[in-house]
XYZ file of N, CA and C in Angstrom:
837
model
N 86.590 79.966 -148.178
C 86.488 79.494 -146.877
C 87.665 78.809 -146.546
N 88.354 79.278 -145.331
C 89.616 78.434 -144.965
C 89.169 77.603 -143.669
N 90.330 77.140 -143.243
C 89.983 76.091 -142.195
C 89.542 76.810 -140.876
N 90.221 77.944 -140.610
C 89.745 78.553 -139.427
C 88.266 79.156 -139.475
N 87.893 79.624 -140.594
C 86.725 80.185 -140.734
C 85.566 79.212 -140.900
N 85.916 78.015 -141.296
C 85.001 76.866 -141.487
C 84.726 76.487 -139.952
N 85.681 76.415 -139.104
C 85.353 75.875 -137.855
C 84.493 77.012 -136.916
N 84.821 78.099 -137.319
C 83.972 79.046 -136.553
C 82.489 79.156 -137.192
N 82.264 78.851 -138.353
C 81.009 78.679 -138.988
C 80.218 77.784 -138.258
N 80.915 76.521 -137.852
C 80.208 75.599 -137.045
C 80.563 75.455 -135.632
N 80.400 76.817 -135.159
C 80.283 77.170 -133.615
C 81.382 76.516 -132.861
N 82.549 76.368 -133.732
C 83.879 75.888 -132.923
C 83.698 74.426 -132.505
N 82.701 73.621 -132.850
C 82.715 72.337 -132.684
C 83.657 71.678 -133.659
N 84.214 70.584 -133.260
C 85.357 69.962 -134.220
C 84.636 69.424 -135.508
N 85.157 69.905 -136.430
C 85.031 69.414 -137.793
C 86.185 69.110 -138.395
N 86.319 67.661 -138.803
C 87.662 67.222 -139.360
C 87.659 67.857 -140.687
N 89.018 68.380 -140.858
C 89.245 69.095 -142.102
C 90.756 68.772 -142.671
N 90.828 68.416 -144.055
C 91.993 68.271 -144.672
C 92.178 69.130 -145.796
N 93.455 69.503 -146.078
C 93.735 70.304 -147.295
C 94.560 69.525 -148.285
N 94.006 69.634 -149.416
C 94.634 68.997 -150.540
C 95.491 69.847 -151.356
N 96.802 69.536 -151.258
C 97.786 70.435 -151.864
C 97.785 70.625 -153.257
N 97.570 69.477 -153.999
C 97.402 69.541 -155.561
C 96.211 70.241 -155.900
N 94.967 70.105 -155.443
C 93.956 70.825 -155.910
C 93.663 72.153 -155.116
N 94.661 72.387 -154.245
C 94.294 73.617 -153.411
C 92.841 73.832 -152.855
N 92.248 72.684 -152.229
C 91.092 72.645 -151.686
C 91.005 72.226 -150.198
N 90.107 72.716 -149.376
C 89.979 72.154 -148.082
C 88.729 71.266 -148.340
N 88.831 69.771 -147.628
C 87.752 68.886 -147.633
C 87.259 68.899 -146.141
N 86.010 68.671 -145.912
C 85.520 68.718 -144.773
C 84.646 67.396 -144.669
N 84.812 66.655 -143.377
C 84.012 65.454 -142.998
C 82.438 65.603 -142.916
N 81.831 65.092 -143.790
C 80.388 65.242 -144.016
C 79.524 64.845 -142.686
N 80.190 63.719 -142.083
C 79.260 63.286 -140.871
C 79.389 64.252 -139.831
N 80.722 64.833 -139.641
C 80.777 65.805 -138.451
C 79.971 67.060 -138.881
N 79.732 67.442 -140.096
C 79.017 68.548 -140.183
C 77.486 68.177 -140.059
N 77.034 66.968 -140.389
C 75.725 66.767 -140.190
C 75.504 66.688 -138.756
N 76.513 66.136 -137.860
C 76.229 65.799 -136.694
C 75.947 67.146 -135.891
N 76.714 68.181 -136.479
C 76.609 69.654 -135.687
C 75.255 70.370 -136.124
N 74.858 70.148 -137.264
C 73.728 70.690 -138.017
C 72.383 70.124 -137.402
N 72.281 68.752 -137.305
C 71.070 68.102 -137.087
C 71.077 67.551 -135.620
N 72.167 67.568 -134.860
C 72.271 66.934 -133.426
C 71.773 65.390 -133.578
N 71.930 64.932 -134.662
C 71.401 63.488 -134.895
C 72.136 62.491 -133.946
N 71.550 61.629 -133.247
C 72.329 60.559 -132.256
C 73.092 59.623 -133.351
N 72.771 59.556 -134.420
C 73.487 58.701 -135.497
C 73.621 59.451 -136.811
N 74.837 60.312 -137.006
C 74.964 61.177 -138.063
C 75.218 60.211 -139.342
N 75.824 58.972 -139.138
C 76.199 58.254 -140.337
C 74.965 57.666 -140.972
N 73.896 57.236 -140.251
C 72.822 56.793 -140.737
C 71.874 57.953 -141.471
N 72.032 59.289 -140.635
C 71.329 60.352 -141.325
C 71.949 60.580 -142.741
N 73.377 60.490 -142.846
C 74.054 60.726 -144.086
C 73.638 59.812 -145.129
N 73.547 58.705 -144.715
C 73.043 57.395 -145.571
C 71.744 57.480 -146.163
N 70.865 58.110 -145.272
C 69.347 58.186 -145.789
C 69.428 59.554 -146.739
N 70.255 60.431 -146.235
C 70.145 61.882 -147.177
C 70.800 61.410 -148.351
N 71.765 60.406 -148.462
C 72.345 60.323 -149.920
C 71.197 59.689 -150.627
N 70.654 58.597 -150.181
C 69.635 57.901 -150.967
C 68.569 58.772 -151.628
N 68.107 59.985 -150.704
C 67.141 60.874 -151.139
C 67.617 61.839 -152.164
N 68.917 62.155 -152.057
C 69.628 63.060 -153.071
C 69.814 62.573 -154.354
N 70.136 61.193 -154.313
C 70.261 60.219 -155.696
C 68.761 60.085 -156.318
N 67.771 59.750 -155.503
C 66.380 59.772 -156.119
C 65.938 61.091 -156.681
N 66.610 62.133 -156.153
C 66.264 63.615 -156.717
C 67.017 63.843 -157.926
N 67.918 63.017 -158.296
C 68.725 63.264 -159.377
C 69.909 64.214 -159.262
N 70.410 64.293 -157.905
C 71.473 65.181 -157.565
C 72.747 64.103 -157.964
N 73.831 64.951 -158.388
C 74.985 64.336 -158.531
C 75.997 64.512 -157.272
N 75.529 65.127 -156.239
C 76.403 65.533 -155.266
C 76.986 64.334 -154.628
N 76.187 63.238 -154.219
C 76.781 62.290 -153.642
C 77.741 61.390 -154.415
N 77.592 61.305 -155.927
C 78.533 60.725 -156.685
C 79.796 61.368 -156.784
N 79.682 62.917 -156.653
C 81.046 63.544 -156.865
C 81.766 63.583 -155.561
N 81.121 63.275 -154.328
C 82.047 63.447 -153.139
C 83.039 62.366 -153.014
N 84.107 62.767 -152.225
C 85.128 61.991 -152.244
C 85.409 61.279 -150.952
N 86.399 60.417 -150.733
C 86.797 60.062 -149.572
C 88.275 60.082 -148.995
N 88.367 60.442 -147.731
C 89.917 60.510 -147.369
C 89.992 59.986 -146.068
N 90.987 59.429 -145.773
C 91.398 58.938 -144.313
C 91.538 59.870 -143.245
N 90.952 59.841 -142.329
C 90.711 60.866 -141.371
C 90.780 60.158 -139.952
N 91.309 60.851 -138.885
C 91.476 60.019 -137.639
C 89.942 60.273 -136.973
N 89.614 58.978 -136.478
C 88.193 58.722 -135.710
C 88.426 58.953 -134.187
N 87.383 58.794 -133.455
C 87.456 59.056 -132.133
C 88.440 58.173 -131.299
N 88.726 56.926 -131.948
C 89.455 55.871 -131.262
C 90.804 56.027 -131.655
N 91.261 57.174 -132.437
C 92.655 57.393 -132.862
C 93.108 56.745 -133.995
N 92.251 56.059 -134.554
C 92.752 55.312 -135.925
C 92.169 55.980 -137.312
N 92.840 55.755 -138.229
C 92.516 56.281 -139.587
C 91.410 55.600 -140.372
N 90.173 56.015 -140.570
C 89.353 55.526 -141.451
C 88.957 56.186 -142.681
N 88.533 55.649 -143.762
C 87.965 56.363 -144.919
C 86.698 56.871 -144.654
N 86.792 58.256 -144.767
C 85.420 59.128 -144.499
C 84.950 60.031 -145.650
N 83.736 59.867 -145.777
C 83.067 60.898 -147.076
C 83.424 62.329 -146.671
N 83.905 63.041 -147.566
C 84.312 64.269 -147.402
C 83.651 65.213 -148.715
N 83.567 66.412 -148.252
C 83.005 67.372 -149.409
C 83.897 68.926 -149.403
N 84.123 69.317 -150.645
C 84.752 70.380 -150.650
C 83.912 71.686 -150.396
N 84.352 72.849 -150.329
C 83.527 74.034 -150.072
C 82.174 74.070 -150.729
N 82.252 73.862 -152.099
C 80.975 74.150 -152.986
C 80.097 72.985 -152.557
N 80.695 71.822 -152.541
C 79.670 70.562 -152.110
C 79.049 70.753 -150.899
N 79.918 71.236 -150.049
C 79.430 71.374 -148.707
C 78.330 72.421 -148.410
N 78.335 73.519 -149.215
C 77.334 74.497 -149.126
C 76.076 73.830 -149.788
N 76.166 73.281 -150.763
C 75.053 72.442 -151.436
C 74.300 71.535 -150.631
N 75.231 70.607 -149.811
C 74.526 69.739 -148.863
C 73.848 70.472 -147.778
N 74.330 71.424 -147.365
C 73.844 72.257 -146.203
C 72.266 72.653 -146.670
N 72.176 72.883 -147.973
C 70.884 73.377 -148.331
C 69.784 72.298 -148.472
N 70.319 70.947 -148.436
C 69.445 69.963 -148.313
C 69.039 69.520 -146.915
N 69.660 70.064 -145.814
C 69.311 69.552 -144.425
C 68.413 70.626 -143.707
N 67.215 69.977 -143.465
C 66.064 70.690 -142.845
C 66.337 70.878 -141.390
N 67.173 71.818 -140.978
C 67.643 72.052 -139.529
C 67.528 73.502 -139.228
N 67.178 74.056 -138.000
C 67.283 75.334 -137.752
C 68.738 75.862 -137.747
N 69.795 74.939 -137.489
C 71.136 75.304 -137.425
C 71.727 75.549 -138.882
N 71.000 75.145 -139.763
C 71.304 75.087 -141.295
C 70.898 76.590 -141.876
N 69.968 77.081 -141.162
C 69.187 78.406 -141.699
C 70.080 79.601 -142.012
N 71.034 79.523 -140.992
C 72.103 80.811 -141.168
C 72.790 80.681 -142.499
N 73.162 79.287 -142.733
C 73.976 79.149 -143.993
C 73.078 79.571 -145.284
N 71.804 78.887 -145.264
C 70.909 79.083 -146.362
C 70.607 80.533 -146.527
N 70.396 81.319 -145.577
C 70.200 82.859 -145.727
C 71.412 83.427 -146.362
N 72.573 83.038 -145.861
C 73.855 83.627 -146.419
C 73.896 83.153 -147.813
N 73.680 82.009 -148.029
C 73.872 81.646 -149.616
C 72.675 82.496 -150.454
N 71.546 82.709 -150.064
C 70.442 83.509 -150.612
C 71.153 84.920 -150.830
N 71.526 85.545 -149.760
C 72.114 86.892 -149.866
C 73.289 87.067 -150.854
N 74.215 85.927 -150.817
C 75.113 86.064 -151.767
C 74.639 85.934 -153.288
N 73.704 84.931 -153.473
C 73.064 85.020 -154.815
C 72.436 86.096 -155.195
N 71.721 87.013 -154.391
C 71.142 88.021 -154.757
C 72.123 89.163 -155.089
N 73.331 89.302 -154.125
C 74.292 90.257 -154.447
C 74.970 89.927 -155.876
N 75.149 88.729 -156.119
C 75.691 88.419 -157.442
C 74.945 88.699 -158.714
N 73.829 88.631 -158.465
C 72.694 88.974 -159.605
C 72.668 90.651 -159.712
N 72.724 91.435 -158.491
C 72.745 92.790 -158.700
C 74.090 93.217 -159.253
N 75.231 92.496 -158.916
C 76.421 92.869 -159.594
C 76.693 92.568 -161.176
N 75.913 91.689 -161.396
C 75.655 91.173 -162.927
C 75.071 92.447 -163.919
N 73.791 92.922 -163.146
C 73.138 94.082 -163.613
C 73.894 95.375 -163.651
N 74.703 95.498 -162.588
C 75.293 96.958 -162.367
C 76.608 96.599 -161.801
N 77.810 96.357 -162.814
C 79.209 96.078 -162.310
C 79.841 96.997 -161.448
N 79.267 97.975 -161.391
C 79.673 99.211 -160.439
C 79.618 99.006 -158.846
N 78.528 97.929 -158.639
C 78.271 97.534 -157.465
C 79.292 96.610 -156.935
N 79.867 95.693 -157.919
C 80.766 94.749 -157.437
C 82.247 95.639 -157.154
N 82.461 96.482 -157.850
C 83.606 97.483 -157.671
C 83.710 98.066 -156.330
N 82.438 98.679 -156.050
C 82.149 99.398 -154.533
C 82.361 98.428 -153.575
N 81.870 97.180 -153.662
C 81.816 96.280 -152.656
C 83.358 95.760 -152.533
N 83.949 95.548 -153.662
C 85.255 95.123 -153.258
C 86.285 96.127 -152.617
N 86.112 97.408 -153.048
C 86.606 98.538 -152.350
C 86.442 98.384 -150.865
N 85.002 98.431 -150.490
C 84.729 98.362 -149.031
C 85.315 97.167 -148.209
N 85.289 96.023 -148.938
C 85.758 94.799 -148.421
C 87.269 94.784 -148.144
N 88.064 95.360 -149.124
C 89.438 95.514 -148.765
C 89.791 96.395 -147.694
N 88.966 97.435 -147.532
C 89.387 98.543 -146.492
C 88.978 97.988 -145.232
N 87.944 97.289 -145.122
C 87.697 96.532 -143.971
C 88.566 95.569 -143.371
N 89.245 95.012 -144.307
C 90.245 93.988 -143.904
C 91.500 94.653 -143.597
N 91.565 95.972 -143.603
C 92.858 96.623 -143.182
C 93.786 97.188 -144.178
N 93.499 96.812 -145.491
C 94.428 97.440 -146.474
C 94.483 98.878 -146.633
N 95.461 99.354 -146.948
C 95.591 100.968 -147.256
C 95.028 101.323 -148.469
N 94.419 102.534 -148.332
C 93.715 103.064 -149.730
C 94.566 102.891 -150.893
N 95.831 103.265 -150.803
C 96.780 103.153 -152.100
C 96.905 101.722 -152.478
N 96.862 100.846 -151.436
C 97.148 99.384 -151.967
C 95.826 98.913 -152.691
N 94.676 99.318 -152.096
C 93.340 99.079 -152.700
C 93.196 99.542 -153.957
N 93.625 100.744 -154.284
C 93.693 101.432 -155.692
C 94.406 100.597 -156.590
N 95.519 100.096 -156.047
C 96.654 99.191 -156.983
C 95.779 98.096 -157.133
N 95.150 97.482 -156.212
C 94.502 96.015 -156.446
C 93.394 96.127 -157.432
N 92.523 97.148 -157.187
C 91.304 97.420 -158.094
C 91.832 97.520 -159.554
N 92.994 98.283 -159.695
C 93.632 98.343 -161.102
C 93.980 97.194 -161.796
N 94.595 96.188 -160.726
C 95.099 94.936 -161.250
C 93.976 94.040 -161.718
N 92.858 94.236 -161.033
C 91.702 93.422 -161.412
C 91.385 93.846 -162.958
N 91.460 95.033 -163.324
C 91.013 95.622 -164.400
C 91.931 94.992 -165.518
N 93.355 95.064 -165.210
C 94.397 94.757 -166.140
C 94.287 93.124 -166.352
N 93.980 92.442 -165.381
C 93.886 90.902 -165.481
C 92.470 90.758 -166.341
N 91.381 91.507 -166.187
C 90.345 91.161 -167.102
C 90.758 91.387 -168.526
N 91.497 92.444 -168.719
C 91.863 92.637 -170.301
C 92.708 91.542 -170.817
N 93.469 91.047 -169.986
C 94.548 89.792 -170.390
C 93.442 88.771 -170.793
N 92.599 88.318 -169.557
C 91.744 87.206 -169.828
C 90.827 87.350 -171.174
N 90.449 88.598 -171.355
C 89.610 88.681 -172.635
C 90.379 88.456 -173.844
N 91.461 88.771 -173.773
C 92.475 88.523 -174.901
C 92.570 86.971 -174.937
N 92.877 86.198 -174.008
C 92.979 84.771 -173.949
C 91.708 84.245 -174.450
N 90.423 84.777 -174.080
C 89.260 84.197 -174.538
C 89.372 84.177 -176.101
N 89.534 85.584 -176.586
C 89.467 85.704 -177.975
C 90.769 84.808 -178.749
N 91.662 84.263 -178.252
C 92.432 83.334 -178.732
C 92.193 81.928 -178.545
N 90.972 81.747 -177.962
C 90.599 80.335 -177.893
C 91.183 79.450 -176.610
N 91.665 80.360 -175.608
C 92.236 79.822 -174.427
C 91.033 79.406 -173.496
N 90.977 78.200 -172.975
C 89.968 77.686 -172.063
C 90.324 78.122 -170.621
N 89.214 78.664 -169.903
C 89.179 78.778 -168.480
C 89.513 77.512 -167.690
N 90.193 77.778 -166.683
C 90.647 76.657 -165.757
C 92.041 76.243 -165.720
N 92.300 75.090 -166.417
C 93.667 74.674 -166.542
C 94.503 75.520 -167.468
N 93.834 75.841 -168.635
C 94.747 76.631 -169.526
C 95.030 78.104 -168.991
N 94.125 78.594 -168.465
C 94.317 79.839 -167.691
C 95.490 79.925 -166.775
N 95.338 78.713 -165.938
C 96.347 78.658 -164.680
C 97.779 78.268 -165.601
N 97.808 77.625 -166.481
C 99.201 77.568 -167.133
C 99.838 78.752 -167.602
N 98.748 79.667 -168.139
C 99.515 80.857 -168.730
C 99.928 81.744 -167.575
N 99.099 81.897 -166.501
C 99.320 82.638 -165.278
C 100.610 82.306 -164.834
N 100.844 80.816 -164.829
C 102.024 80.370 -164.071
C 103.346 80.940 -165.136
N 103.194 80.866 -166.378
C 104.361 81.143 -167.118
C 104.564 82.637 -167.138
N 103.535 83.478 -166.831
C 103.775 84.964 -166.591
C 104.424 85.218 -165.261
N 103.971 84.531 -164.269
C 104.537 84.503 -162.780
C 106.014 84.154 -162.797
N 106.333 82.949 -163.578
C 107.653 82.434 -163.375
C 108.683 83.362 -164.165
N 108.098 83.950 -165.370
C 109.165 84.859 -166.158
C 109.425 86.125 -165.388
N 108.380 86.732 -164.656
C 108.814 88.055 -163.865
C 109.362 87.830 -162.554
N 108.954 86.745 -161.813
C 109.239 86.617 -160.438
C 110.417 85.591 -160.232
N 110.550 84.632 -161.260
C 111.451 83.596 -161.032
C 111.080 82.528 -160.355
N 109.633 82.504 -159.933
C 109.035 81.295 -159.040
C 107.572 81.039 -159.877
N 107.325 79.800 -159.565
C 105.873 79.277 -160.046
C 105.112 80.004 -159.148
N 103.910 79.898 -159.396
C 102.519 80.706 -158.669
C 102.606 79.811 -157.292
N 102.863 78.536 -157.197
C 102.793 77.662 -156.003
C 103.884 77.955 -155.157
N 105.101 78.130 -155.848
C 106.307 78.456 -154.877
C 106.280 79.888 -154.341
N 105.747 80.825 -155.095
C 105.374 82.142 -154.758
C 104.491 82.022 -153.403
N 103.143 81.465 -153.503
C 102.436 81.222 -152.584
C 102.859 80.611 -151.279
N 103.797 79.515 -151.400
C 104.558 78.951 -150.329
C 105.333 79.822 -149.471
N 106.153 80.899 -150.339
C 107.005 81.969 -149.783
C 106.332 82.862 -148.852
N 105.098 83.031 -149.225
C 104.313 83.939 -148.398
C 103.319 83.106 -147.333
N 103.436 81.909 -147.368
C 102.685 81.052 -146.522
C 101.348 81.019 -146.892
N 101.006 80.857 -148.172
C 99.524 80.924 -148.540
C 99.099 79.587 -148.836
N 97.846 79.230 -148.871
C 97.302 77.813 -149.321
C 96.494 78.223 -150.423
N 95.044 78.400 -150.096
C 93.967 78.728 -151.013
C 93.935 80.279 -151.290
N 94.517 80.888 -150.477
C 94.438 82.483 -150.500
C 94.902 83.072 -151.851
N 94.322 84.218 -152.224
C 94.597 84.755 -153.561
C 96.031 85.457 -153.445
N 96.977 85.017 -154.286
C 98.339 85.592 -154.204
C 98.267 87.085 -154.421
N 97.630 87.729 -155.241
C 97.528 89.131 -155.458
C 97.076 89.980 -154.235
N 96.272 89.356 -153.517
C 95.645 89.887 -152.184
C 96.819 89.891 -151.238
N 97.980 89.290 -151.406
C 99.189 89.157 -150.427
C 100.320 89.723 -150.973
N 100.163 90.586 -151.979
C 101.268 91.299 -152.640
C 101.530 92.580 -152.109
N 102.825 93.128 -152.241
C 102.953 94.537 -151.690
C 102.679 95.410 -152.793
N 102.556 96.754 -152.768
C 102.163 97.549 -153.929
C 103.161 97.296 -154.991
N 104.573 97.187 -154.937
C 105.573 97.084 -155.931
C 105.302 95.717 -156.460
N 105.032 94.574 -155.830
C 104.768 93.305 -156.338
C 103.660 93.463 -157.211
N 102.464 94.042 -156.935
C 101.395 94.186 -157.755
C 101.638 94.988 -158.924
N 102.621 96.159 -158.819
C 102.734 96.858 -159.958
C 103.520 96.179 -161.055
N 104.616 95.129 -160.500
C 105.292 94.390 -161.597
C 104.415 93.314 -162.145
N 103.469 92.798 -161.377
C 102.628 91.737 -161.870
C 101.634 92.362 -162.923
N 101.186 93.471 -162.691
C 100.416 94.306 -163.675
C 101.094 94.597 -164.871
N 102.337 95.031 -164.814
C 103.323 95.205 -165.862
C 103.421 94.052 -166.787
N 103.793 92.952 -166.036
C 103.743 91.693 -166.880
C 102.553 91.142 -167.570
N 101.354 91.437 -166.891
C 100.222 91.008 -167.487
C 99.600 91.991 -168.635
N 99.859 93.314 -168.393
C 99.437 94.332 -169.433
C 100.363 94.083 -170.707
N 101.750 93.739 -170.253
C 102.673 93.718 -171.524
C 102.233 92.273 -172.232
N 101.838 91.225 -171.591
C 101.421 90.021 -172.246
C 100.119 90.421 -173.284
N 99.245 91.141 -172.630
C 98.068 91.514 -173.423
C 98.580 92.311 -174.624
N 99.404 93.387 -174.588
C 99.812 93.941 -175.650
C 100.579 93.247 -176.704
N 101.371 92.441 -176.199
C 102.146 91.493 -177.079
C 101.133 90.606 -177.869
N 100.306 90.013 -177.179
C 99.216 89.170 -177.853
C 98.422 89.766 -178.868
N 98.233 90.989 -178.637
C 97.240 91.788 -179.553
C 98.171 91.960 -180.852
N 99.270 92.374 -180.664
C 100.341 92.612 -181.898
C 100.555 91.447 -182.726
N 100.804 90.078 -182.004
C 101.339 88.909 -182.548
C 100.302 87.926 -182.869
N 98.978 88.122 -182.320
C 97.831 87.327 -182.453
C 98.171 85.713 -182.472
N 98.637 85.225 -181.352
C 99.002 83.822 -181.069
C 97.864 82.769 -181.281
N 98.265 81.604 -181.799
C 97.226 80.692 -181.971
C 97.584 79.424 -181.148
N 96.753 78.898 -180.467
C 96.865 77.754 -179.486
C 97.694 77.961 -178.217
N 97.712 77.087 -177.309
C 98.230 77.214 -176.025
C 99.808 77.394 -176.084
N 100.399 76.624 -176.976
C 101.970 76.855 -176.956
C 102.301 78.330 -177.414
N 101.688 78.946 -178.461
C 102.106 80.239 -178.871
C 101.746 81.203 -177.659
N 100.525 80.943 -177.018
C 100.243 81.912 -175.911
C 101.044 81.767 -174.754
N 101.716 80.602 -174.621
C 102.911 80.543 -173.530
C 104.007 81.312 -173.790
N 104.350 81.389 -174.956
C 105.669 82.144 -175.508
C 105.220 83.737 -175.259
N 104.095 84.114 -175.611
C 103.548 85.302 -175.395
C 103.731 85.777 -173.849
N 103.245 84.884 -173.097
C 103.141 85.206 -171.584
C 104.482 85.297 -171.045
N 105.374 84.327 -171.624
C 106.793 84.466 -171.013
C 107.405 85.900 -171.441
N 107.064 86.187 -172.691
C 107.530 87.597 -173.146
C 107.075 88.692 -172.244
N 105.759 88.597 -171.939
C 105.065 89.832 -171.094
C 105.857 89.651 -169.720
N 106.000 88.564 -169.346
C 106.698 88.362 -167.919
C 107.993 88.878 -167.857
N 108.908 88.741 -169.116
C 110.213 89.236 -169.064
C 110.308 90.670 -169.112
N 109.338 91.280 -169.737
C 109.498 92.719 -169.589
C 109.358 93.184 -168.141
N 108.508 92.751 -167.157
C 108.453 93.077 -165.737
C 109.802 92.440 -165.101
N 110.256 91.246 -165.628
C 111.325 90.844 -164.924
C 112.636 91.768 -164.948
N 112.734 92.464 -166.261
C 113.844 93.299 -166.423
C 113.492 94.578 -165.280
N 112.438 94.871 -165.424
C 112.156 96.325 -164.440
C 112.345 95.812 -163.189
N 112.184 94.550 -162.504
C 112.464 94.028 -161.468
C 113.693 94.168 -161.039
N 114.626 93.516 -161.866
C 116.105 93.429 -161.798
C 116.763 95.043 -161.644
N 116.373 95.666 -162.614
C 116.820 97.051 -162.613
C 116.429 97.776 -161.170
N 115.161 97.812 -160.772
C 114.934 98.499 -159.556
C 115.813 97.843 -158.304
N 115.939 96.475 -158.465
C 116.606 95.883 -157.172
C 118.070 96.299 -157.242
N 118.683 96.610 -158.593
C 120.147 96.994 -158.518
C 120.145 98.409 -158.127
N 119.083 99.210 -158.383
C 119.137 100.661 -157.827
C 119.010 100.839 -156.466
N 118.024 99.964 -155.898
C 117.811 100.056 -154.473
C 118.603 99.135 -153.320
N 119.241 98.110 -154.050
C 119.863 97.104 -153.152
C 118.791 96.199 -152.276
N 117.678 96.224 -152.774
C 116.638 95.621 -152.061
C 115.887 94.597 -152.894
N 115.423 93.383 -152.395
C 114.572 92.623 -153.149
C 113.167 93.017 -153.196
N 112.579 92.806 -154.240
C 111.302 93.367 -154.480
C 110.344 92.348 -153.969
N 110.385 90.957 -154.275
C 109.708 89.860 -153.803
C 109.946 89.526 -152.273
N 108.888 89.406 -151.591
C 108.902 89.384 -150.104
C 108.007 88.244 -149.718
N 108.359 87.695 -148.492
C 107.419 86.826 -147.744
C 106.425 87.562 -147.220
N 106.134 88.748 -147.040
C 104.909 89.440 -146.380
C 103.768 88.778 -147.013
N 102.721 88.428 -146.097
C 101.307 88.231 -146.764
C 100.439 89.260 -146.244
N 99.134 89.050 -146.221
C 98.253 90.122 -146.008
C 98.329 90.550 -144.450
N 98.482 89.530 -143.575
C 98.660 89.753 -142.261
C 99.868 90.820 -141.940
N 101.000 90.367 -142.398
C 102.171 91.192 -142.388
C 101.984 92.592 -142.904
N 101.294 92.648 -143.940
C 101.249 93.998 -144.791
C 100.255 94.882 -143.876
N 99.347 94.528 -143.240
C 98.415 95.287 -142.435
C 99.255 95.666 -141.183
N 100.093 94.930 -140.539
C 101.021 95.254 -139.417
C 102.025 96.274 -139.696
N 102.654 95.832 -141.026
C 103.471 96.999 -141.670
C 102.715 98.453 -141.535
N 101.552 98.497 -142.264
C 100.722 99.693 -142.157
C 100.628 100.383 -140.920
N 100.215 99.510 -139.893
C 99.941 100.211 -138.623
C 101.177 100.647 -137.895
N 102.379 99.889 -138.238
C 103.721 100.271 -137.558
C 103.984 101.776 -138.112
N 103.776 102.000 -139.535
C 104.261 103.227 -140.290
C 103.352 104.188 -139.687
N 102.039 104.021 -139.242
C 101.127 105.048 -138.712
C 101.701 105.552 -137.269
N 102.221 104.409 -136.551
C 102.778 104.737 -135.257
C 104.107 105.336 -135.200
N 104.835 105.400 -136.443
C 106.284 106.185 -136.408
C 105.936 107.686 -136.244
């Protein structure tokens, strides 16, 4: 959920939103959301009562919520209770309001779809294909993207086998691979494309995807051959895999005279595809 989507979900009524660059998360003002969903004349009091109820039910939601300074109606900055996307959706489930029902129905639908996908992974593949095509990606790009998901899964399976922990350690190794083949950290690469929370691979060109796949499949093959132990050894393997793709990138650039890495993001890619059709 990005900022624009969030505001649309709340019927374009003002919800104060802040982006956390370090955590790569949007944070939403809880009282603003409560005000819209409940039409309460005193959303702060409503939130106070709801917090007490959630605590009595054993929910950790209120404990985990953060506070950020946000501009109030008087133009001044005050500390405000905020929730990230996951916390916000959990909070909405606790609000007995007709305006919250569309969210609850959507969450139920997503949960059912996820269970279906676990029972039959082919459903997830077909749904991903349909989603990408609806977003305007070309069929050739979608085929590359789906292949990249398969290759990524092979790499993370190898990391799991080597004892690498999901989350931070996955991110560290991904960053090593990205730096080795592209010359940029994942964050710098996203900045080049004007991205925040968006998936970097979803905003790569065909050639960027191919080189990223080469880097990841190379890291997988090297890991299987060398059987690294611990994070530091895995980082060396990640860099080695990325270097394979880096050499290919430089060779291609020398032959074509064009840079492989581009600032194009998904929006630009779609426009490029439409322009090609019109030529």
